[in-house]
Amino acid sequence: MVLIRNNVNVSGAGDRAMVFAHGFGCDQSMWAEVAAAFERDFRVILFDHVGAGRSDPAAYDPAKYSRLEGYAEDVVEIGRALELRDAVFVGHSVSAMIGALASLKAPGMFSDLIMVGPSPCYVDDGDYVGGFSRQQLEELLEFLADNHLGWSAAMAPAIMGNADRPELGERLTNSFCATDPEIARQFARTTFFSDNRADLPRLSARTLVLQCREDIIAPPCVGEYVHAQVPNSTYVLLDATGHCPNLSAPAEVTTAIRGFV
Amino acid sequence: MEEDLADLYENAPCGYLSLWPDARIVKINRTLTDWLGRSGETLVGQPLHALLSFGGRIAFETHMAPLLRLQGHVSELALDLLDADGGKLPVIANATEKRGSDGGHLLTRLTMFKAVERRTYERGLVAARTEAEANAAAEHETAILREQFIAVLGHDLRNPLAALAAGIRLIADRETLSDRGTMIVKEMSASVSRATALIENVLDFARGRLGDGLTLVRSSVALAPVLEQVVAEIRLIAPNRQLLGHFEIGQPIICDSARIAQLASNLIANAVTHGAPGIPIEVEAHVAEHIFVLSVANGGVPIPPAARAQLFQPFFRGDVRRSQHGLGLGLFIVHEIAKAHGGSVDVTSSDEETRFTFSMPAAST
């Protein structure tokens, strides 16, 4: 049930499991290349957050997913269903915090957290620099409201994997990472208005912070903040730019993860 | 004249923009710089972010950049570009990645079209939809309140009616009445029965609409005496009408007998109201091939085909004399009871007769 809800895909072989979690705006396909590099040594687990990719649209509950805890509960349920112990959790962007929350909810499930472009709080707050003002976030939500073109109810079945109607799939202009714009807006709100700074010092998992050189969503000062706040953490500054090094520099990300685990 | 490709690039009726893999501007055409009121030389080497509104920058990083890497192209994105004065220019953008023979990312190319009016229109559509959704939600809320009100009212009306019925019974049994008095008491009794039946229907309707649905208390029942009783009650209410009952059921039926009685009562009362007074009403029940069938037939003017489709809708009332108007819930409740029993109800209507037929599995559990 949980495995269908979150479109969980398990591959690879190994005693330890490595779970890859996508961030806001995409789905598990963004991890495909990096994840494939670990299939020889790890049980590789990919999934879509509810509301993204090929997750079960009926499982979307606006109240539950208005907080990152809702997503973290799903991660814990997936971990329980697959009987994970001392696994590695690799979370991109907002999923870095979702993984952190899951590790607090289920001690022993994840021994290692790998945070790719993490931010515990996107909005500036006093001395804390998150990089975003509230007004800028409202602008983002407006942008998402304008981008309904790539989505219509007719496309939903194709996106959800309706194999008996392939013609729907062919019509998709953007076949990856398609999301109902209303859910995208809510996920954006949940993501960018989250504040998990207080959770960082409580983390006990070994943690690797992977930071991109230029990233307007999670700038280096935020990555350094996370490293300073998480007790058992290592900080690696990648040469990659942008917010998705798993796509723009998969080899560099793979090397960094391999070096850590 | 020959096409001048350099001129086509610079002055195309759309904006062209090329980026390095790190999203810095390599080349931008004159059309786009003119739209933005900026100079091309100062933009080259700058990050794409310099041209995008904040929302667009985040969306580029979270949506477009990953999609471009995954599928090599992105279509029909709505973006706001910033002009020299900080104003926003809405555009629709398509983008592709130019990749080398080794698959390496060489350039990202974007084509942009102005979309000022389109965007205004689309925002209008979204606003209208949001408003319509809000209105529908408010109406739904009102409808629920109204139905709750009906349920409470119906429930509270039952008690005074029960008292009235008891009083009428007391007068009929214990008091010495003139012939005229006896007749009036009979009519009063019939009116109370009719009012009680109407209230039961209203309550069932409200329950159904409020989500509880019809609840059945099923047991194995000999239905013939139950139906005889219903026919006898209606004979009392409508002594001038001829009712012919013919029941050959032969086996007990698993059902809610009170509900089946209500269904039969509604169908027969309907026949009394709408049927031609001179023609007998036939009530017939039997079991054939594991199906229990109950039908009620009356003569008179047939139901127009257009009305047949709506008969089982709540509050549907045929074209009858005003004095005969009920609430229009009787057949709706019949339909709901049939459905709850896993059965169905159908109607045929001709100049000869109008017949309602209820059927359900005889071995239903």
XYZ file of C-alpha atoms in Angstrom:
626
model
C 0.000 0.000 0.000
C 2.665 2.464 1.111
C 4.932 1.219 -1.653
C 2.277 1.904 -4.286
C 1.266 5.216 -2.740
C 4.823 6.532 -3.029
C 5.691 4.671 -6.249
C 8.629 2.997 -4.492
C 11.207 1.294 -6.731
C 13.831 -0.981 -5.250
C 16.881 -2.148 -7.195
C 20.505 -3.130 -6.636
C 22.109 -5.477 -4.181
C 23.858 -4.903 -0.895
C 23.473 -5.232 2.846
C 22.754 -1.562 3.333
C 19.982 0.428 1.743
C 20.323 3.877 0.189
C 17.137 5.884 -0.140
C 17.029 8.751 -2.642
C 14.423 11.485 -2.167
C 13.620 14.175 -4.738
C 12.923 17.797 -3.911
C 10.328 20.354 -4.889
C 9.634 20.583 -8.618
C 10.629 17.131 -9.794
C 10.289 13.426 -9.078
C 12.489 10.356 -8.591
C 13.699 10.508 -12.196
C 16.086 13.290 -11.128
C 18.055 10.706 -9.110
C 18.184 8.003 -11.803
C 21.780 8.563 -12.903
C 23.328 8.970 -9.455
C 21.277 6.111 -7.984
C 22.365 3.725 -10.745
C 25.983 4.245 -9.673
C 25.208 2.708 -6.262
C 23.221 -0.329 -7.381
C 26.277 -2.607 -7.194
C 26.938 -1.949 -3.508
C 23.591 -0.887 -2.088
C 19.919 -1.760 -2.094
C 18.800 1.367 -3.928
C 15.377 2.783 -3.089
C 13.691 5.481 -5.171
C 10.270 6.969 -4.490
C 8.003 9.902 -5.326
C 6.571 12.127 -2.646
C 2.770 12.037 -2.638
C 1.561 14.614 -5.160
C 4.666 14.222 -7.352
C 5.614 11.892 -10.182
C 3.649 8.664 -10.244
C 2.552 8.668 -6.635
C -1.099 7.847 -5.907
C -3.003 11.104 -6.468
C -5.845 9.867 -4.255
C -3.457 9.797 -1.291
C -2.902 13.546 -1.434
C -4.217 15.129 1.748
C -3.758 18.923 1.831
C -3.785 19.027 5.640
C -1.189 16.263 6.086
C 1.138 17.685 3.462
C 0.923 21.252 4.697
C 3.838 20.336 6.983
C 7.120 18.619 6.203
C 6.272 16.181 9.025
C 3.572 14.736 6.739
C 6.202 13.887 4.131
C 8.576 12.607 6.852
C 5.855 10.235 8.125
C 5.643 8.761 4.626
C 9.406 8.230 4.574
C 9.198 6.430 7.915
C 6.344 4.256 6.606
C 8.362 3.367 3.518
C 11.346 2.567 5.781
C 9.192 0.318 7.968
C 7.636 -1.428 4.960
C 11.142 -2.208 3.657
C 12.490 -2.938 7.167
C 15.310 -0.416 6.861
C 18.014 -0.271 9.536
C 21.089 1.935 9.495
C 20.272 2.958 5.940
C 21.619 5.963 4.040
C 19.126 8.706 3.239
C 20.035 10.984 0.338
C 17.709 13.977 0.167
C 17.768 16.719 -2.409
C 16.666 20.219 -1.451
C 13.598 20.101 0.803
C 13.977 16.343 1.139
C 17.178 16.908 3.101
C 14.992 18.286 5.913
C 12.320 15.637 5.331
C 15.048 13.005 5.823
C 16.275 14.786 8.959
C 12.734 14.744 10.405
C 12.315 11.063 9.460
C 15.595 10.192 11.218
C 14.270 11.876 14.377
C 10.919 10.068 14.138
C 12.466 6.630 13.615
C 15.800 6.296 15.455
C 17.920 3.526 13.946
C 16.305 3.650 10.520
C 18.891 6.004 9.016
C 22.480 6.043 10.220
C 23.637 8.457 7.492
C 22.010 11.546 6.072
C 23.265 13.065 2.848
C 21.831 16.516 2.314
C 22.117 17.907 -1.201
C 21.441 21.641 -1.279
C 19.694 21.706 2.116
C 17.995 24.689 3.708
C 16.366 24.549 7.135
C 14.652 27.902 6.556
C 14.333 29.758 3.252
C 13.060 33.042 4.621
C 15.436 35.623 6.134
C 14.882 35.938 9.860
C 16.851 38.471 11.913
C 20.521 37.583 11.615
C 19.714 34.372 9.799
C 20.058 34.631 6.019
C 17.839 32.147 4.226
C 17.972 34.026 0.943
C 14.259 34.703 0.483
C 11.913 37.480 1.517
C 8.237 36.754 2.043
C 7.328 38.954 -0.889
C 9.638 36.948 -3.147
C 7.959 33.752 -2.042
C 4.558 35.160 -2.908
C 5.979 35.945 -6.338
C 7.021 32.319 -6.669
C 3.535 31.102 -5.802
C 2.114 33.474 -8.401
C 4.502 32.069 -10.966
C 3.322 28.546 -10.213
C -0.280 29.658 -10.635
C 0.594 30.936 -14.118
C 2.190 27.684 -15.188
C -0.895 25.546 -15.467
C -0.330 25.141 -19.197
C 1.709 22.008 -18.792
C -1.064 20.261 -16.939
C -4.670 19.389 -17.475
C -6.954 16.847 -15.894
C -6.877 14.862 -19.137
C -3.149 14.342 -18.736
C -3.337 13.054 -15.209
C -3.983 9.406 -16.170
C -0.937 9.375 -18.437
C 1.243 10.846 -15.744
C -0.039 8.337 -13.257
C 1.139 5.539 -15.530
C -1.906 4.604 -17.511
C -0.267 2.007 -19.698
C -3.431 1.171 -21.595
C -3.670 4.665 -23.053
C -0.186 5.387 -24.410
C -1.474 8.147 -26.681
C -1.956 10.286 -23.582
C 1.691 9.898 -22.706
C 2.790 10.932 -26.163
C 0.903 14.159 -25.876
C 2.854 15.232 -22.834
C 5.259 17.989 -23.614
C 6.954 17.753 -20.236
C 6.725 14.120 -19.318
C 9.010 14.230 -16.296
C 8.231 15.960 -13.070
C 4.677 16.865 -14.079
C 2.617 17.920 -11.096
C -0.898 19.174 -10.590
C -0.316 22.960 -10.304
C -2.507 23.185 -7.224
C -0.401 20.529 -5.466
C 2.777 22.222 -6.726
C 1.639 25.433 -5.095
C 0.907 23.708 -1.818
C 4.221 21.871 -1.882
C 5.948 25.194 -2.591
C 4.182 26.757 0.386
C 5.041 23.817 2.642
C 8.644 23.846 1.447
C 9.499 27.507 1.390
C 7.681 28.498 4.572
C 9.194 25.645 6.584
C 11.549 26.332 9.474
C 13.470 23.341 10.821
C 16.426 25.190 12.296
C 15.616 23.927 15.799
C 15.757 20.298 14.620
C 19.322 20.438 13.304
C 21.192 20.215 16.676
C 19.051 17.175 17.595
C 20.284 15.076 14.665
C 22.417 12.106 15.625
C 22.990 10.560 12.168
C 26.330 11.039 10.407
C 25.563 13.857 8.030
C 27.107 15.022 4.764
C 26.183 18.473 3.488
C 26.699 18.805 -0.276
C 26.658 22.432 -1.284
C 26.742 23.941 -4.788
C 28.981 26.892 -5.514
C 26.187 29.058 -6.888
C 22.693 28.197 -5.778
C 20.039 30.852 -5.345
C 17.690 28.463 -3.554
C 20.178 27.209 -0.985
C 23.160 29.583 -1.054
C 26.517 28.510 0.440
C 25.938 30.500 3.642
C 22.874 28.310 4.323
C 24.844 25.113 3.694
C 27.512 26.354 6.110
C 24.819 27.107 8.674
C 23.490 23.541 8.396
C 27.023 22.158 8.801
C 27.576 24.347 11.883
C 24.280 23.271 13.496
C 24.323 19.518 12.799
C 26.619 17.884 15.404
C 28.139 15.032 13.391
C 28.409 16.657 9.969
C 30.855 16.998 7.081
C 30.677 19.840 4.572
C 31.633 19.500 0.911
C 31.459 22.431 -1.483
C 30.851 21.143 -5.013
C 32.169 22.852 -8.103
C 28.654 22.492 -9.604
C 26.375 25.488 -10.015
C 22.615 25.690 -9.759
C 20.316 23.828 -7.428
C 20.326 20.351 -8.988
C 23.907 19.004 -8.989
C 22.459 15.475 -9.199
C 21.499 16.426 -12.762
C 24.079 19.014 -13.749
C 27.090 17.240 -12.168
C 26.087 13.648 -11.368
C 29.683 12.362 -11.381
C 30.795 14.900 -8.796
C 27.813 14.106 -6.567
C 28.414 10.347 -6.899
C 32.071 10.740 -5.951
C 31.216 12.856 -2.916
C 28.593 10.367 -1.681
C 30.903 7.412 -2.263
C 33.684 9.129 -0.355
C 31.370 9.636 2.616
C 29.716 6.231 2.884
C 15.151 38.397 -52.327
C 17.247 35.864 -50.373
C 16.588 35.351 -46.631
C 19.286 36.933 -44.512
C 19.814 34.422 -41.695
C 21.771 36.792 -39.478
C 18.984 39.347 -39.804
C 16.387 36.630 -39.209
C 18.142 35.793 -35.926
C 18.488 39.384 -34.751
C 15.087 40.664 -35.815
C 12.959 37.505 -35.688
C 9.373 37.965 -34.520
C 10.374 36.194 -31.305
C 13.134 36.464 -28.713
C 16.219 34.214 -28.928
C 18.476 33.528 -26.009
C 21.378 31.083 -25.640
C 22.970 30.047 -22.347
C 26.126 28.255 -21.273
C 25.533 25.133 -19.170
C 26.013 27.294 -16.050
C 23.030 29.419 -17.222
C 25.060 32.463 -18.217
C 23.987 34.358 -21.335
C 26.027 33.593 -24.491
C 23.903 35.343 -27.068
C 20.646 37.262 -27.163
C 18.862 38.663 -30.226
C 17.843 42.247 -30.884
C 14.114 41.532 -30.684
C 14.522 40.413 -27.083
C 16.858 43.246 -26.055
C 14.424 45.733 -27.653
C 11.515 44.235 -25.709
C 13.523 44.557 -22.524
C 15.014 47.970 -23.327
C 18.466 46.595 -22.479
C 21.696 46.418 -24.393
C 22.877 43.023 -25.614
C 26.546 43.717 -24.802
C 25.893 44.267 -21.103
C 23.760 41.145 -20.836
C 26.243 38.690 -22.361
C 28.066 36.872 -19.569
C 25.348 37.635 -17.022
C 23.347 34.838 -15.419
C 19.870 34.168 -16.780
C 18.618 35.207 -13.354
C 19.340 38.814 -14.298
C 16.424 38.614 -16.765
C 13.949 36.717 -14.588
C 11.563 37.730 -11.859
C 12.229 36.053 -8.543
C 9.494 33.494 -9.042
C 10.909 32.714 -12.476
C 14.399 32.180 -11.039
C 13.163 29.657 -8.500
C 11.030 27.945 -11.092
C 13.984 27.809 -13.475
C 16.094 26.095 -10.833
C 13.424 23.740 -9.523
C 11.514 22.911 -12.717
C 13.144 23.970 -15.976
C 16.769 23.121 -15.286
C 15.952 19.561 -14.105
C 13.529 19.010 -17.003
C 16.070 20.229 -19.538
C 18.655 17.833 -18.172
C 16.198 14.937 -18.065
C 14.422 15.285 -21.396
C 16.477 17.864 -23.300
C 13.586 20.238 -23.904
C 10.861 22.165 -22.114
C 7.778 23.635 -23.748
C 5.269 26.365 -23.095
C 6.573 27.806 -19.876
C 5.060 31.031 -18.657
C 7.853 33.371 -17.517
C 8.094 36.986 -16.503
C 11.160 38.797 -17.844
C 12.427 41.956 -16.182
C 12.857 44.979 -18.410
C 15.358 47.804 -17.839
C 12.914 49.617 -15.516
C 12.214 46.532 -13.422
C 8.810 46.041 -15.085
C 7.621 42.548 -15.959
C 7.196 41.262 -19.485
C 5.137 38.048 -19.585
C 6.446 35.588 -22.163
C 5.901 31.986 -23.177
C 9.203 30.155 -23.537
C 10.374 26.943 -25.172
C 13.865 25.665 -24.435
C 16.149 22.926 -25.749
C 19.576 21.707 -24.780
C 22.194 21.475 -27.484
C 24.263 18.435 -26.665
C 27.581 17.265 -28.104
C 28.176 13.887 -29.728
C 29.197 12.543 -26.293
C 25.910 13.755 -24.821
C 27.632 16.611 -23.014
C 25.641 19.766 -22.408
C 26.924 22.525 -24.748
C 24.239 25.197 -24.789
C 20.664 25.864 -23.709
C 18.577 27.664 -26.328
C 15.392 29.510 -25.522
C 12.728 30.976 -27.799
C 10.320 33.461 -26.294
C 7.010 34.924 -27.370
C 5.310 37.904 -25.817
C 2.211 36.818 -23.930
C 0.866 39.948 -22.275
C -2.783 39.570 -23.224
C -2.760 35.800 -23.041
C -1.453 35.962 -19.477
C -4.084 38.515 -18.477
C -6.757 36.276 -19.942
C -5.414 33.167 -18.236
C -5.231 34.904 -14.881
C -8.837 35.978 -15.424
C -9.796 32.360 -16.064
C -8.017 31.148 -12.948
C -9.655 33.882 -10.864
C -13.071 32.975 -12.265
C -12.518 29.317 -11.472
C -11.412 30.108 -7.936
C -14.518 32.235 -7.451
C -16.786 29.552 -8.888
C -15.243 26.977 -6.552
C -15.791 29.250 -3.564
C -19.423 29.813 -4.570
C -20.036 26.124 -5.056
C -18.546 25.371 -1.632
C -20.757 28.004 -0.007
C -23.844 26.638 -1.749
C -22.987 23.119 -0.725
C -22.763 24.295 2.876
C -26.163 25.984 2.633
C -27.675 22.878 1.079
C -26.428 20.736 3.948
C -27.857 23.161 6.499
C -31.175 23.166 4.654
C -31.293 19.390 4.609
C -30.406 19.225 8.289
C -33.232 21.658 8.935
C -35.630 19.451 6.977
C -34.492 16.410 8.938
C -35.025 18.110 12.295
C -38.347 19.597 11.267
C -39.596 16.253 9.929
C -38.538 14.526 13.110
C -40.259 17.075 15.358
C -43.473 16.932 13.337
C -43.843 13.232 13.995
C -44.723 13.631 17.677
C -47.730 15.974 17.342
C -48.975 13.851 14.446
C -48.728 10.697 16.564
C -50.732 12.443 19.289
C -53.312 13.504 16.734
C -53.604 9.946 15.395
C -54.035 8.571 18.936
C -56.745 11.147 19.645
C -58.593 10.297 16.460
C -58.439 6.572 17.310
C -59.774 7.289 20.795
C -62.712 9.265 19.408
C -63.491 6.603 16.794
C -63.355 3.749 19.354
C -64.887 5.281 22.455
C -67.191 8.104 21.433
C -70.685 7.870 20.049
C -70.691 9.697 16.751
C -73.306 10.686 14.237
C -72.934 9.230 10.732
C -71.468 12.533 9.650
C -69.051 12.465 12.607
C -67.920 8.940 11.736
C -67.222 10.035 8.164
C -65.223 13.061 9.282
C -63.131 10.961 11.691
C -62.354 8.549 8.854
C -61.197 11.392 6.640
C -59.143 12.883 9.450
C -57.514 9.501 9.980
C -56.692 9.232 6.263
C -55.177 12.740 6.293
C -53.005 11.924 9.287
C -51.803 8.730 7.560
C -50.934 10.699 4.468
C -49.101 13.386 6.469
C -47.172 10.705 8.360
C -46.152 9.047 5.112
C -44.993 12.391 3.683
C -42.861 13.047 6.751
C -41.318 9.577 6.571
C -40.373 10.284 2.972
C -38.879 13.672 3.856
C -36.856 12.104 6.646
C -35.596 9.317 4.400
C -34.683 11.847 1.759
C -32.801 14.014 4.247
C -30.995 10.978 5.679
C -29.995 9.880 2.197
C -28.690 13.333 1.329
C -26.879 13.744 4.598
C -24.721 10.785 3.770
C -26.163 8.175 6.088
C -28.000 6.580 3.202
C -30.899 4.241 3.780
C -30.084 1.728 6.447
C -31.682 -1.666 6.080
C -32.628 -4.081 8.830
C -32.709 -7.321 6.887
C -34.355 -10.556 7.892
C -35.966 -13.485 6.149
C -39.615 -12.505 5.729
C -42.814 -13.907 4.243
C -43.741 -10.827 2.229
C -47.319 -11.697 1.172
C -48.931 -10.744 4.549
C -46.821 -7.572 4.610
C -48.094 -6.546 1.193
C -51.679 -7.544 2.081
C -51.433 -5.210 5.050
C -50.216 -2.324 2.853
C -53.076 -2.877 0.414
C -55.580 -2.986 3.295
C -54.275 0.300 4.706
C -54.603 2.059 1.380
C -58.121 0.648 0.906
C -58.965 2.400 4.156
C -57.548 5.692 2.928
C -59.016 5.423 -0.559
C -62.249 3.464 -0.105
C -63.560 4.486 -3.525
C -60.718 2.841 -5.426
C -60.582 -0.770 -6.466
C -57.307 -2.459 -5.438
C -56.515 -5.973 -6.684
C -53.758 -7.761 -4.785
C -52.213 -10.923 -6.216
C -49.251 -12.347 -4.325
C -47.536 -15.655 -5.187
C -44.223 -15.321 -3.479
C -43.790 -18.875 -2.258
C -40.542 -18.379 -0.346
C -39.278 -16.051 2.351
C -37.314 -13.067 1.032
C -34.279 -11.625 2.787
C -35.066 -7.922 2.965
C -36.062 -5.053 5.211
C -39.801 -5.728 5.351
C -40.671 -2.265 6.679
C -38.811 -0.717 3.731
C -40.470 -3.033 1.213
C -43.826 -2.078 2.768
C -42.882 1.587 2.374
C -41.865 0.986 -1.245
C -45.163 -0.799 -1.997
C -47.138 1.869 -0.160
C -45.453 4.669 -2.133
C -46.077 2.913 -5.459
C -49.720 2.176 -4.659
C -50.359 5.689 -3.307
C -48.810 6.994 -6.525
C -51.217 4.840 -8.563
C -54.151 6.131 -6.512
C -53.111 9.737 -7.166
C -52.307 9.445 -10.868
C -54.407 6.508 -12.106
C -57.827 6.809 -13.752
C -60.419 6.410 -10.930
C -62.578 3.907 -12.834
C -59.802 1.413 -13.583
C -58.672 -1.039 -10.864
C -55.128 -0.820 -9.515
C -53.307 -4.135 -9.768
C -50.658 -5.013 -7.198
C -48.779 -8.159 -8.093
C -45.783 -9.959 -6.575
C -44.011 -13.196 -7.444
C -40.608 -14.873 -7.545
C -39.192 -16.035 -10.856
C -35.673 -17.300 -11.470
C -34.462 -16.112 -8.065
C -35.772 -12.615 -8.680
C -38.466 -11.118 -6.477
C -40.757 -8.939 -8.583
C -43.368 -6.508 -7.296
C -45.399 -4.462 -9.740
C -48.137 -1.893 -9.422
C -50.274 -0.996 -12.460
C -52.896 1.628 -13.039
C -54.841 2.923 -16.031
C -55.161 6.462 -17.269
C -53.094 8.975 -19.183
C -49.604 7.610 -19.864
C -46.519 9.321 -18.457
C -44.894 11.421 -21.187
C -41.544 9.880 -22.273
C -39.670 13.059 -21.328
C -40.966 12.874 -17.758
C -40.093 9.169 -17.410
C -36.399 9.846 -17.175
C -36.880 12.235 -14.270
C -39.510 10.329 -12.327
C -37.049 9.041 -9.750
C -35.387 12.396 -9.117
C -36.164 14.015 -5.764
C -38.819 16.749 -5.836
C -40.003 15.717 -9.298
C -43.699 16.309 -9.722
C -45.680 15.351 -12.771
C -48.295 17.555 -14.320
C -51.122 16.889 -11.879
C -53.797 18.956 -10.289
C -52.518 21.252 -7.611
C -54.535 19.601 -4.855
C -52.756 16.332 -5.597
C -49.259 17.728 -5.325
C -47.062 15.840 -2.930
C -43.446 16.684 -2.303
C -42.286 14.551 -5.199
C -40.242 12.315 -2.938
C -42.265 9.098 -3.136
C -40.660 7.605 -6.246
C -37.224 8.871 -5.248
C -37.526 6.916 -2.001
C -38.793 3.885 -3.925
C -35.682 4.108 -6.047
C -33.418 4.438 -2.993
C -35.035 1.471 -1.245
C -34.681 -0.620 -4.416
C -31.038 0.399 -4.729
C -30.305 -0.406 -1.087
C -31.690 -3.903 -1.685
C -29.457 -4.400 -4.695
C -32.518 -4.166 -6.919
C -34.003 -1.721 -9.373
C -37.280 -0.123 -10.286
C -38.526 0.415 -13.838
C -41.555 1.987 -15.393
C -43.535 1.256 -18.550
C -46.376 3.495 -19.582
C -48.867 3.222 -22.463
C -52.484 4.023 -23.122
C -53.393 0.624 -21.652
C -51.562 0.883 -18.371
C -48.763 2.480 -16.397
C -46.750 -0.109 -14.527
C -43.964 0.311 -11.996
C -41.904 -2.835 -11.492
C -39.522 -3.397 -8.609
C -37.182 -6.348 -8.795
C -34.457 -7.595 -6.489
C -32.471 -10.794 -5.994
C -34.627 -13.177 -3.985
C -31.592 -14.700 -2.296
C -30.083 -11.340 -1.452
C -28.063 -11.297 1.752
